Coordinates of N, CA and C in Angstrom, one line a residue:
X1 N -129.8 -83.5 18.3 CA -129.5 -84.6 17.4 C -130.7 -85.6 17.2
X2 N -131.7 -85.9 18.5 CA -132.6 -87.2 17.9 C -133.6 -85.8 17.2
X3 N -133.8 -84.9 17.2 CA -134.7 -84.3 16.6 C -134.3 -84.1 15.1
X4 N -133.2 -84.4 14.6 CA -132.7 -84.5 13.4 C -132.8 -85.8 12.9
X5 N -132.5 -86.7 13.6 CA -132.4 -88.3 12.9 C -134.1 -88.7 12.9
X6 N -135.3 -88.5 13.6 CA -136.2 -88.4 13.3 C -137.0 -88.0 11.8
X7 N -136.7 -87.1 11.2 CA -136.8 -86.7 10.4 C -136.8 -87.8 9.0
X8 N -135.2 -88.1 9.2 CA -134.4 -89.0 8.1 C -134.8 -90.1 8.7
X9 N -135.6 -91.0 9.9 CA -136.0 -92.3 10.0 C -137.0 -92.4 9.5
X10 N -138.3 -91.3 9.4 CA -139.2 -91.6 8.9 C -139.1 -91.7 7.1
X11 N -138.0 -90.9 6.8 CA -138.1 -90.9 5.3 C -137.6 -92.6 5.0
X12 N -136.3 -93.0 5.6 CA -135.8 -94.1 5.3 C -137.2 -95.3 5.6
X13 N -138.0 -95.0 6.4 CA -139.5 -96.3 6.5 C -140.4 -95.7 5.3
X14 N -140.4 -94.4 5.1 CA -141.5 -94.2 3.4 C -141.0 -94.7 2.5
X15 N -139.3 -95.0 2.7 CA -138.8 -95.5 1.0 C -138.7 -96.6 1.5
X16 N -138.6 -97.8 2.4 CA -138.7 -99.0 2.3 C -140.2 -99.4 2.2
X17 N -141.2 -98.4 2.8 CA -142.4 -99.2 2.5 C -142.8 -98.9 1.0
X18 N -142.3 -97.6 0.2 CA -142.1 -97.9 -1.1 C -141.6 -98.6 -1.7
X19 N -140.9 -99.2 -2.0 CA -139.8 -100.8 -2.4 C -141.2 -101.8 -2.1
X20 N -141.7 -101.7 -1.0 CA -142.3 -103.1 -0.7 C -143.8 -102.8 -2.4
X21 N -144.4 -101.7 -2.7 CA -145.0 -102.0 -3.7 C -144.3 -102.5 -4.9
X22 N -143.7 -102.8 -4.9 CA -142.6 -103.0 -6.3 C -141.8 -104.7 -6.3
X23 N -142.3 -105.0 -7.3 CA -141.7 -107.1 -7.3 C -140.2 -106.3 -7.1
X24 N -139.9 -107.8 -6.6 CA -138.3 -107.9 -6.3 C -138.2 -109.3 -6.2
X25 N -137.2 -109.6 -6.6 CA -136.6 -111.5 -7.0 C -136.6 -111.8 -5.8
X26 N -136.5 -111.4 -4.2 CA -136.7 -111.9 -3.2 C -137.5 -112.2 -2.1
X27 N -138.8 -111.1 -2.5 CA -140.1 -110.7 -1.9 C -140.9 -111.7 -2.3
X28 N -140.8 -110.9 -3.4 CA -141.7 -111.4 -4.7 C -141.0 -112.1 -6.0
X29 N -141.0 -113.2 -6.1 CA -140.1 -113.6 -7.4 C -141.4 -114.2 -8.3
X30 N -142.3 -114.3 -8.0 CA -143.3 -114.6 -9.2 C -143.7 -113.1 -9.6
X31 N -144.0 -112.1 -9.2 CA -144.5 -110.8 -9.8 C -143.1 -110.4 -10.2
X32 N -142.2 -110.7 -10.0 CA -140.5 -110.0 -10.8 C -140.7 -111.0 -11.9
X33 N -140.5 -112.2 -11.7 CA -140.3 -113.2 -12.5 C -141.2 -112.9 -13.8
X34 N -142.5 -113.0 -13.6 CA -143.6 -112.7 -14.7 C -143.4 -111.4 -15.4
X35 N -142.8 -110.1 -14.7 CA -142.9 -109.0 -15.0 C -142.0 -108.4 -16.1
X36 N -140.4 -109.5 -16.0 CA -139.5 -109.7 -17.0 C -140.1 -110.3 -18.0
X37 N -140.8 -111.2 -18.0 CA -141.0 -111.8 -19.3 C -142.3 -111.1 -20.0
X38 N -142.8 -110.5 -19.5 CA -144.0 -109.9 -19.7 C -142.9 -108.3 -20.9
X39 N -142.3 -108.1 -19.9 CA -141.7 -106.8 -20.6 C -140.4 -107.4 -22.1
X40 N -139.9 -108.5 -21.9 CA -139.2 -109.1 -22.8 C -140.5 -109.6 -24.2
X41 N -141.9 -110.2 -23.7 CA -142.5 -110.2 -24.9 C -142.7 -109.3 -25.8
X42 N -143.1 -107.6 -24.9 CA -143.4 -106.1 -25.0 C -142.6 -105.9 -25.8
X43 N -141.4 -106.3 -25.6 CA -140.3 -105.4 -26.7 C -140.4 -106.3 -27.7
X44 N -140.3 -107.5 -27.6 CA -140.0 -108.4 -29.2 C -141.2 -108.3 -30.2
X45 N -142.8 -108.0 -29.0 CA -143.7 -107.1 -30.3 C -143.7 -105.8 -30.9
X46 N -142.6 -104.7 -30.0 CA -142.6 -103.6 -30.9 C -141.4 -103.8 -31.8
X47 N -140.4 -104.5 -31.5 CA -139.3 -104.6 -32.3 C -138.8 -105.6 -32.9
X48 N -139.6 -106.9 -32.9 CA -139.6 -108.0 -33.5 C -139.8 -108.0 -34.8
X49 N -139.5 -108.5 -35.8 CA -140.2 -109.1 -36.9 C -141.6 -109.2 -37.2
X50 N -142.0 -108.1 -37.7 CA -143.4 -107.5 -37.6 C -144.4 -109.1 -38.2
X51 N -143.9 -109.7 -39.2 CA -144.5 -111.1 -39.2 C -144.8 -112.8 -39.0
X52 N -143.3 -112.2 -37.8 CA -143.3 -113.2 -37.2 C -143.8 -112.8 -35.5
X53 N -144.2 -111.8 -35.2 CA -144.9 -110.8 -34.0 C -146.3 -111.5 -34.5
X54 N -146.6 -111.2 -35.5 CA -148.4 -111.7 -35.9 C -148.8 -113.1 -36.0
X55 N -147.5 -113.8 -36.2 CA -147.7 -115.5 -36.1 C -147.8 -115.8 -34.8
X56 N -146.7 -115.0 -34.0 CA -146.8 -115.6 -32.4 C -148.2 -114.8 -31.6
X57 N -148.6 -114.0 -32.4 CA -149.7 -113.0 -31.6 C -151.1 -114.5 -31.6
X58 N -151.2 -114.5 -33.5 CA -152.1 -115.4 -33.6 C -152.2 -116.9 -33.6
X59 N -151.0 -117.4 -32.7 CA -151.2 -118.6 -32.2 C -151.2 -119.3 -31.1
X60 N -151.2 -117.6 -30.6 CA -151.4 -117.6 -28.8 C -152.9 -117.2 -28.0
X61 N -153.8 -116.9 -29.9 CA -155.0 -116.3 -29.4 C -156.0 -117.8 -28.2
X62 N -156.7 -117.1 -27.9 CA -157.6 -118.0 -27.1 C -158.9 -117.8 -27.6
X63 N -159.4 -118.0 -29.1 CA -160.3 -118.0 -29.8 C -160.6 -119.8 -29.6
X64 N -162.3 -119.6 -30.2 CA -162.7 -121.1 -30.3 C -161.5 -122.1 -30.9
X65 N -161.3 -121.7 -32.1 CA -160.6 -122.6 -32.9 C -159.2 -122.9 -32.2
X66 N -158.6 -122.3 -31.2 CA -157.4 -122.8 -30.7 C -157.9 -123.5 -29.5
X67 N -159.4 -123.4 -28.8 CA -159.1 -123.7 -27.3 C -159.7 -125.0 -27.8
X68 N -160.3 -125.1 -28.6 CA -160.4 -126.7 -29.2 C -160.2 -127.1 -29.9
X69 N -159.0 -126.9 -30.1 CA -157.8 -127.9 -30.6 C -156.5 -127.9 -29.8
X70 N -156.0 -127.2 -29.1 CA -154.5 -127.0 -28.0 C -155.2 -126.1 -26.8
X71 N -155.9 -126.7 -26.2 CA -156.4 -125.2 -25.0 C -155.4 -125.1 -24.3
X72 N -154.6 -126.3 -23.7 CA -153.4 -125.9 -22.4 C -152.8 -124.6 -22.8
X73 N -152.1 -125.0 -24.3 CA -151.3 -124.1 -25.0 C -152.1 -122.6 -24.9
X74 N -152.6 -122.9 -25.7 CA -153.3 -121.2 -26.1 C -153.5 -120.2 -24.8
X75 N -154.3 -121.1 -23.7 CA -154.1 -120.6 -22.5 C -153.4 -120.2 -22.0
X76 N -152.6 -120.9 -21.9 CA -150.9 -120.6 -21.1 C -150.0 -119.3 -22.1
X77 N -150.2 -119.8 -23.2 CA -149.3 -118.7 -24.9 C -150.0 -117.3 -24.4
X78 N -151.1 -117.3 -24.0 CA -152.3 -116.3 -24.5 C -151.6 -115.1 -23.2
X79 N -151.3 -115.9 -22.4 CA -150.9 -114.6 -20.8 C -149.7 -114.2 -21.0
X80 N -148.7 -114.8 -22.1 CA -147.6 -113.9 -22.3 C -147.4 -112.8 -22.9
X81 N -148.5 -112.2 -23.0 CA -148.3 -110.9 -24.1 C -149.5 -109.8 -23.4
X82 N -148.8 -108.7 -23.7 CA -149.9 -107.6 -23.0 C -150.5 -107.0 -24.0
X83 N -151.4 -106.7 -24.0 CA -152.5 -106.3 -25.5 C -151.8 -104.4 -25.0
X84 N -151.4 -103.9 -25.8 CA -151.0 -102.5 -25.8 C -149.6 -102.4 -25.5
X85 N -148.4 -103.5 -25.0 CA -147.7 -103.6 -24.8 C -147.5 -102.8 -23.2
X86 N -146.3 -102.6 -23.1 CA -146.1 -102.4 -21.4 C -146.4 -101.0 -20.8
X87 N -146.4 -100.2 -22.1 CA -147.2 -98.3 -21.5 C -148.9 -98.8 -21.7
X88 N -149.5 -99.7 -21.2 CA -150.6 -99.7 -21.3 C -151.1 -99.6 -20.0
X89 N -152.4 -99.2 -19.7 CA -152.9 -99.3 -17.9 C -153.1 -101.0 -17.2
X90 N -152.8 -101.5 -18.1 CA -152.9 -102.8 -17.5 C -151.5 -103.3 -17.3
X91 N -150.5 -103.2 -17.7 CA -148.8 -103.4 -17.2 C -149.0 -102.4 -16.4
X92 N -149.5 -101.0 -16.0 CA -148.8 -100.7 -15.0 C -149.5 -101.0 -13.5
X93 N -151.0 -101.5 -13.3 CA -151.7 -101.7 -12.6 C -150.7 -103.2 -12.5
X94 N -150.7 -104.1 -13.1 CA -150.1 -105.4 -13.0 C -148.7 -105.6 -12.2
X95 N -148.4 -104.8 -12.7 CA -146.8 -104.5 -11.7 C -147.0 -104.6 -9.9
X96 N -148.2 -103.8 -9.7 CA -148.2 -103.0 -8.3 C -149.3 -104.0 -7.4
X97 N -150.3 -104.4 -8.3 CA -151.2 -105.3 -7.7 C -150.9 -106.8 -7.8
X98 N -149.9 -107.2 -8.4 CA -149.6 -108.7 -7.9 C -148.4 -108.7 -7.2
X99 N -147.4 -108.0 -7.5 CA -146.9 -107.9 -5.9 C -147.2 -108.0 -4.7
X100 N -148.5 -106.8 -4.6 CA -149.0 -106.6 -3.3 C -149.8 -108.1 -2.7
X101 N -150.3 -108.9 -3.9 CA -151.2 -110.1 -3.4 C -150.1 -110.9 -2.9
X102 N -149.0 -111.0 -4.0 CA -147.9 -111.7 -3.5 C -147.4 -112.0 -2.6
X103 N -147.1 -110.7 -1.8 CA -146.9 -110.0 -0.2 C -147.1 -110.6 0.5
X104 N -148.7 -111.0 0.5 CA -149.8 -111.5 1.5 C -150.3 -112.6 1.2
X105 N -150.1 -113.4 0.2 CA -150.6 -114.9 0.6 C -149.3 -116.1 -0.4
X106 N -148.4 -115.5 -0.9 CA -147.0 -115.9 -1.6 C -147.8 -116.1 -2.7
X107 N -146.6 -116.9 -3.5 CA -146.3 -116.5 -5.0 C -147.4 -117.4 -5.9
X108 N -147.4 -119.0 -5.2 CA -147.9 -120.3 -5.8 C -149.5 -119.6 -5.5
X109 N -149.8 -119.0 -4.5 CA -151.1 -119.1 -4.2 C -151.6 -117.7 -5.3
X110 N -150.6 -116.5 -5.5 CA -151.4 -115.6 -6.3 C -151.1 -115.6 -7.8
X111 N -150.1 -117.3 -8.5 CA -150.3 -117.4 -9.7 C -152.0 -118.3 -9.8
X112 N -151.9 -119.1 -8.7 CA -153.5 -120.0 -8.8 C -154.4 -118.8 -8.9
X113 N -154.8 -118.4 -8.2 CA -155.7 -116.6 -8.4 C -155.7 -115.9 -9.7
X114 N -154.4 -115.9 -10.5 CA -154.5 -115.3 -11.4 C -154.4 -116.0 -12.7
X115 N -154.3 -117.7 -12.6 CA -154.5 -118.3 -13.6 C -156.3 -119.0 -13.8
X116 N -156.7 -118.7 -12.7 CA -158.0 -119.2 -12.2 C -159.2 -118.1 -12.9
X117 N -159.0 -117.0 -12.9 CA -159.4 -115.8 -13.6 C -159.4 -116.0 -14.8
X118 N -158.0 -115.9 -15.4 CA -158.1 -116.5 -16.5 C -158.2 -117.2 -17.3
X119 N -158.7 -118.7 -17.0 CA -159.1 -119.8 -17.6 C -161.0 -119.4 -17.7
X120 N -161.1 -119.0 -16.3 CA -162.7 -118.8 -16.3 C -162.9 -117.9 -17.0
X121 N -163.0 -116.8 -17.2 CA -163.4 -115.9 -18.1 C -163.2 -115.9 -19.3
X122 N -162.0 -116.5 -20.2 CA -161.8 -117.0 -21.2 C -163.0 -118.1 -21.7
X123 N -163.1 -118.9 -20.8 CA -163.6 -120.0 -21.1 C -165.5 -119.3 -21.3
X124 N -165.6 -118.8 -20.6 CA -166.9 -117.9 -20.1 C -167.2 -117.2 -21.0
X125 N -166.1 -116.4 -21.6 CA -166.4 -115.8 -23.1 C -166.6 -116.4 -24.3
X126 N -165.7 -117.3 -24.3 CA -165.4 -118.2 -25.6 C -166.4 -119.3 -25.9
X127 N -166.7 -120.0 -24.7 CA -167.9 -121.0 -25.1 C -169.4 -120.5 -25.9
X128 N -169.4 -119.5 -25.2 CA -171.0 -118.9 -25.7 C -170.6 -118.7 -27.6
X129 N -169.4 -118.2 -27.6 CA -169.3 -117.8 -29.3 C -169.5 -119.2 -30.4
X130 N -169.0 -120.6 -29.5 CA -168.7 -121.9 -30.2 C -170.4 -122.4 -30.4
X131 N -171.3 -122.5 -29.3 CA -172.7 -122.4 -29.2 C -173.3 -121.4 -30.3
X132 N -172.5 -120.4 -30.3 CA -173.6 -119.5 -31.1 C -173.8 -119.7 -32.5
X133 N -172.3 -120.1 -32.5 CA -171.9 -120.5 -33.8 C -172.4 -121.4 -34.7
X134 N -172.6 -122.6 -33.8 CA -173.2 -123.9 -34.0 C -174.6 -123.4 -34.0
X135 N -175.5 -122.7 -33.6 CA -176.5 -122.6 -34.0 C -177.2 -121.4 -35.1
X136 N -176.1 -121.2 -35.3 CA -176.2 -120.6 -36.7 C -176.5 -119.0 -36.7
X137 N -176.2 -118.5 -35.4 CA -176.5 -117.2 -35.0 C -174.9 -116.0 -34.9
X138 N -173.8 -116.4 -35.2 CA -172.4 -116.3 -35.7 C -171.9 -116.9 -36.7
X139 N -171.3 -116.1 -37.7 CA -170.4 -116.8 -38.8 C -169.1 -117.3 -38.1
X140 N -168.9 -118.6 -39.2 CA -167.6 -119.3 -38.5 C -166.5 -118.7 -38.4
X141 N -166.7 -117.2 -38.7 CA -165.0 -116.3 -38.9 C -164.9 -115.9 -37.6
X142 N -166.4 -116.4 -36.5 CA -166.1 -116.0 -35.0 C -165.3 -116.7 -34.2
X143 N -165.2 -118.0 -34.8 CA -164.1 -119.0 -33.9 C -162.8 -118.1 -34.2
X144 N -162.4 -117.5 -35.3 CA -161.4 -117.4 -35.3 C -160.9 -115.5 -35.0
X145 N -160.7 -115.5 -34.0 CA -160.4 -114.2 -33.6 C -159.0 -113.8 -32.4
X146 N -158.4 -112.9 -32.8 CA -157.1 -112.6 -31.7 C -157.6 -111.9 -30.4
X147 N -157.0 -112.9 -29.4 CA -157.3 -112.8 -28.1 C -156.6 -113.1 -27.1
X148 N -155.9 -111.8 -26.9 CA -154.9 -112.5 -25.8 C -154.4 -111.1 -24.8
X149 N -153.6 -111.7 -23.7 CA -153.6 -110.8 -22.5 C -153.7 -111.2 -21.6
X150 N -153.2 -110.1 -20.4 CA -153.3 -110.6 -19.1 C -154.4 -110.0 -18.4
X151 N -155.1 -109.1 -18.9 CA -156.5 -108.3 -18.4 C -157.3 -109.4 -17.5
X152 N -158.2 -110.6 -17.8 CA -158.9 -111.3 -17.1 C -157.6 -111.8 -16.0
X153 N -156.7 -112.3 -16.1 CA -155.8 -112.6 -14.6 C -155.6 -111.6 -13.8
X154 N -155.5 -110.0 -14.6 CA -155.3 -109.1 -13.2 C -156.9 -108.5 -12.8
X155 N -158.0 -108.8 -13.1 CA -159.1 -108.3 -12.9 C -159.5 -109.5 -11.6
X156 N -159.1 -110.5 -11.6 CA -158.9 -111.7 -11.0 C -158.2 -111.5 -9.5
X157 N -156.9 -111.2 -9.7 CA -156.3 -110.6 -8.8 C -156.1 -109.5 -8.0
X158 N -157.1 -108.2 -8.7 CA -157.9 -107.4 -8.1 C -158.6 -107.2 -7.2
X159 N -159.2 -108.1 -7.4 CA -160.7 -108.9 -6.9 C -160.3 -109.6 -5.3
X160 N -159.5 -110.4 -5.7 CA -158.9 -111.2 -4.6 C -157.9 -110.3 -3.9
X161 N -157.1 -109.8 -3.6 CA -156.6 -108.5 -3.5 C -157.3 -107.6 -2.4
X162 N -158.4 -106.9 -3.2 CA -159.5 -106.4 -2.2 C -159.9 -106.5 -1.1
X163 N -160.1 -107.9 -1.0 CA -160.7 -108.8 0.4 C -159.8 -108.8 1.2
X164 N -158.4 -108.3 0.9 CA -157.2 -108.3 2.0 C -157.2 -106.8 2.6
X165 N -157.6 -105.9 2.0 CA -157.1 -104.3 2.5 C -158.5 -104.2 3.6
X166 N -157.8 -102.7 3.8 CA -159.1 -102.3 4.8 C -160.2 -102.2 4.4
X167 N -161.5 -101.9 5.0 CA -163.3 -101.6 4.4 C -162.7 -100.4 3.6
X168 N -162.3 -99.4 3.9 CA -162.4 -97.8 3.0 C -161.6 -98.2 2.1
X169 N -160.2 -98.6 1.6 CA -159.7 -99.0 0.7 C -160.4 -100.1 -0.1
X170 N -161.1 -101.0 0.6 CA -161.5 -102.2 -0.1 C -162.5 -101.8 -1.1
X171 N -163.6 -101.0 -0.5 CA -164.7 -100.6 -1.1 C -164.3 -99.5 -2.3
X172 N -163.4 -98.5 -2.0 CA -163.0 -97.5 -3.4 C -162.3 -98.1 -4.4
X173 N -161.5 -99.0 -3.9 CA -161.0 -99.7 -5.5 C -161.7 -100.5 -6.3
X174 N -163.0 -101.5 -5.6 CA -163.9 -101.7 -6.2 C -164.7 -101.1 -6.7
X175 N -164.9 -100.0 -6.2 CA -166.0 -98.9 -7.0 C -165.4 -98.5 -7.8
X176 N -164.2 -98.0 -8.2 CA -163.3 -97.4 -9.0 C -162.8 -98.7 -10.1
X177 N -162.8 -99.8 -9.8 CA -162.8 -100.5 -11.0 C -164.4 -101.1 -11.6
X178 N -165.3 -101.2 -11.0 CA -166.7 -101.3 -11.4 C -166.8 -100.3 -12.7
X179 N -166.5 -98.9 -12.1 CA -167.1 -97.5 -13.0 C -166.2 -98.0 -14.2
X180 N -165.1 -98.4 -14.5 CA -164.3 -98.7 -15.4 C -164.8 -99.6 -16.2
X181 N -165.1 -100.8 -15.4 CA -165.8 -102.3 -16.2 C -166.7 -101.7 -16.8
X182 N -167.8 -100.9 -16.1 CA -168.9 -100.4 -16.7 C -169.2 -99.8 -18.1
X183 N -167.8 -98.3 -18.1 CA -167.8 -98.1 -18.5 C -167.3 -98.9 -20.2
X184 N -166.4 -99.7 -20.0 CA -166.3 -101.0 -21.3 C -167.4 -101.3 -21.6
X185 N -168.5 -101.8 -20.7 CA -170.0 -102.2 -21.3 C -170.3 -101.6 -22.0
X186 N -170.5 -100.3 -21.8 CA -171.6 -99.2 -22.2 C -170.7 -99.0 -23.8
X187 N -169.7 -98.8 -24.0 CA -168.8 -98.2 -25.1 C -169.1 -99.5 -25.9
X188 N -169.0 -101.1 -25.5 CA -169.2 -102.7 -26.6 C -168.0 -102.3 -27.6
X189 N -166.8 -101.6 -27.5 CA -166.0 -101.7 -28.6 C -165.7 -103.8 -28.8
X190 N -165.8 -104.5 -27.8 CA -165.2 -105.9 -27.7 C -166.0 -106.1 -26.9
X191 N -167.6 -106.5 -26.9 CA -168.8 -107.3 -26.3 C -167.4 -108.4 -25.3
X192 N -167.5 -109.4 -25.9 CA -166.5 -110.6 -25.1 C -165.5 -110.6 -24.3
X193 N -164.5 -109.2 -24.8 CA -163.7 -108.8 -23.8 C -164.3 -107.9 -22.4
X194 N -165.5 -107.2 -23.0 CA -165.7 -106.7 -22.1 C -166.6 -107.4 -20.2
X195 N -167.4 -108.3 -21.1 CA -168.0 -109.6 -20.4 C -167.4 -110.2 -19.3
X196 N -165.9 -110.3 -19.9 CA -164.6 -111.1 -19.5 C -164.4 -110.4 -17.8
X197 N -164.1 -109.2 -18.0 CA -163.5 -108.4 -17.1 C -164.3 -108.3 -15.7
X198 N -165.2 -108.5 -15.6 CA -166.3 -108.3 -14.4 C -166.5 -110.0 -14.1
X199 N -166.6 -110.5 -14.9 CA -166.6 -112.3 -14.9 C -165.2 -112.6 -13.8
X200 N -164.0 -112.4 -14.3 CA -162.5 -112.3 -13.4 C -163.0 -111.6 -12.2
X201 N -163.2 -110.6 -12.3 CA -163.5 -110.2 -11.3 C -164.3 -110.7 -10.2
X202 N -165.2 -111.3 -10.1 CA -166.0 -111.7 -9.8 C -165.4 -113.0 -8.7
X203 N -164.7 -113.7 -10.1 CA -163.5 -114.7 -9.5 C -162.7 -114.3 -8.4
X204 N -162.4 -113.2 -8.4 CA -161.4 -113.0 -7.1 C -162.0 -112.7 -6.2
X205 N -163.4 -112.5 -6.1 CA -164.0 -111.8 -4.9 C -164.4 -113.0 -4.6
X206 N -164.9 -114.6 -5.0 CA -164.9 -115.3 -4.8 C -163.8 -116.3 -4.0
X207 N -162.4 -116.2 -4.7 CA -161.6 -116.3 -3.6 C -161.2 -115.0 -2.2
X208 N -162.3 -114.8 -1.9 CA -162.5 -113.8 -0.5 C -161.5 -114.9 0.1
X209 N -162.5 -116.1 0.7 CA -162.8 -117.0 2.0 C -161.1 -117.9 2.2
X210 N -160.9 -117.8 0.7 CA -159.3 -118.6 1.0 C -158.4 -117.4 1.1
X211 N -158.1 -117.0 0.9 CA -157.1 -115.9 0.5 C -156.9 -115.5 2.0
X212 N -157.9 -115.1 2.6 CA -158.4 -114.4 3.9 C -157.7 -116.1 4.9
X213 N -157.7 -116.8 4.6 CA -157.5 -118.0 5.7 C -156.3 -118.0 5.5
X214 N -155.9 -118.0 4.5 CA -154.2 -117.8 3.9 C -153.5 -116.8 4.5
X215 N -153.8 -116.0 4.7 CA -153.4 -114.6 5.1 C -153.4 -114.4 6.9
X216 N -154.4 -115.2 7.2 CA -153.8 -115.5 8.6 C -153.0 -116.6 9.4
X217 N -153.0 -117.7 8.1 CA -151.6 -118.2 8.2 C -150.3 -118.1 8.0
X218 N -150.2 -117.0 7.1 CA -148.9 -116.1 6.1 C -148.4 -115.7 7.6
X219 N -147.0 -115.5 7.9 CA -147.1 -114.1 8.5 C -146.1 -113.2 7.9
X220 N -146.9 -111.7 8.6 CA -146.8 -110.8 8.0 C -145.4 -110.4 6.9
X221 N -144.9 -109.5 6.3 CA -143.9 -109.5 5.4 C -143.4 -108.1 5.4

């Protein structure tokens, strides 16, 4: 008999420590919480009113012309929508990796992380275009461009993320998202977006030193 129930204990600890990658309203209620609305926007852009989908697309952009004139808004409008909708690699990385931050330093601390990303790297992309503009080296149709997504907040939380796993894991998901970022460079389909992604990034690796202090105050989950 215990040579039988062995078997079925370890499977019943692989499917609970499966559950734990996955938001839940009690774990995690900011990675559930976000995750709903994130997939609630996803459907009302494939199935919404195709032009009233492009009013709310384009008034949520985080182009020059909105962040100076409404930035809170635009900012805040701009992370409710996933550029590709939710079969994209960024909903499904988003799902698993803010959870997991979640886990380990709670909810308040890995929305600051992932709202911190993306104000910086927005802002990081977007200023240079308003400068450029003004000096006569961009036409003024550059202020006005659609921009929006959660990409710089989960590149952000990536980043920060990292600093919590082991050296062998730590180091292959950074390499493995580097070769990615890189890869963006090299292709320039979106110069600005691409800029963005390693900029967030950069951000989370920056919150190393808190996250890491956080985490030995957290306990474990």
């Amino acid at each position: 008999m215990p040579g039988r129930q062995g078997p079925r204990a370890g499977a019943r600890g692989a499917l609970a420590r499966g559950r734990r990658l996955l938001p839940s309203p009690a774990s995690t209620p900011f990675a559930f919480g976000y995750a709903l609305l994130l997939l609630a926007t996803s459907l009302y852009t494939a199935y919404g009113d195709p032009d009233t989908v492009d009013a709310l697309l384009q008034g949520s952009s985080t182009d020059v012309a909105h962040l100076s004139t409404r930035p809170v808004l635009a900012l805040f409008a701009s992370a409710l929508w996933i550029a590709g909708g939710v079969m994209s690699p960024y909903a499904v990385v988003f799902v698993f990796v803010l959870a997991a931050l979640e886990h380990r330093i709670g909810g308040w601390r890995t929305a600051g992380v992932f709202l911190l990303g993306h104000v910086v790297a927005t802002l990081a992309t977007e200023i240079p275009v308003a400068l450029s503009v003004l000096a006569g080296h961009l036409p003024e149709t550059s202020l006005h461009r659609l921009d929006y997504g959660i990409s710089f907040g989960l590149m952000a939380t990536v980043g920060a993320l990292a600093g919590l796993l082991a050296p062998l894991f730590r180091w292959t998901v950074l390499a493995v998202v580097s070769v990615l970022l890189a890869q963006d460079l090299l292709n320039i389909s979106d110069p600005l977006a691409a800029w963005g992604h390693p900029i967030a990034l950069l951000v989370g690796l920056a919150c190393w030193p808190a996250v890491r202090r956080v985490r030995r105050a957290v306990p474990a989950r």
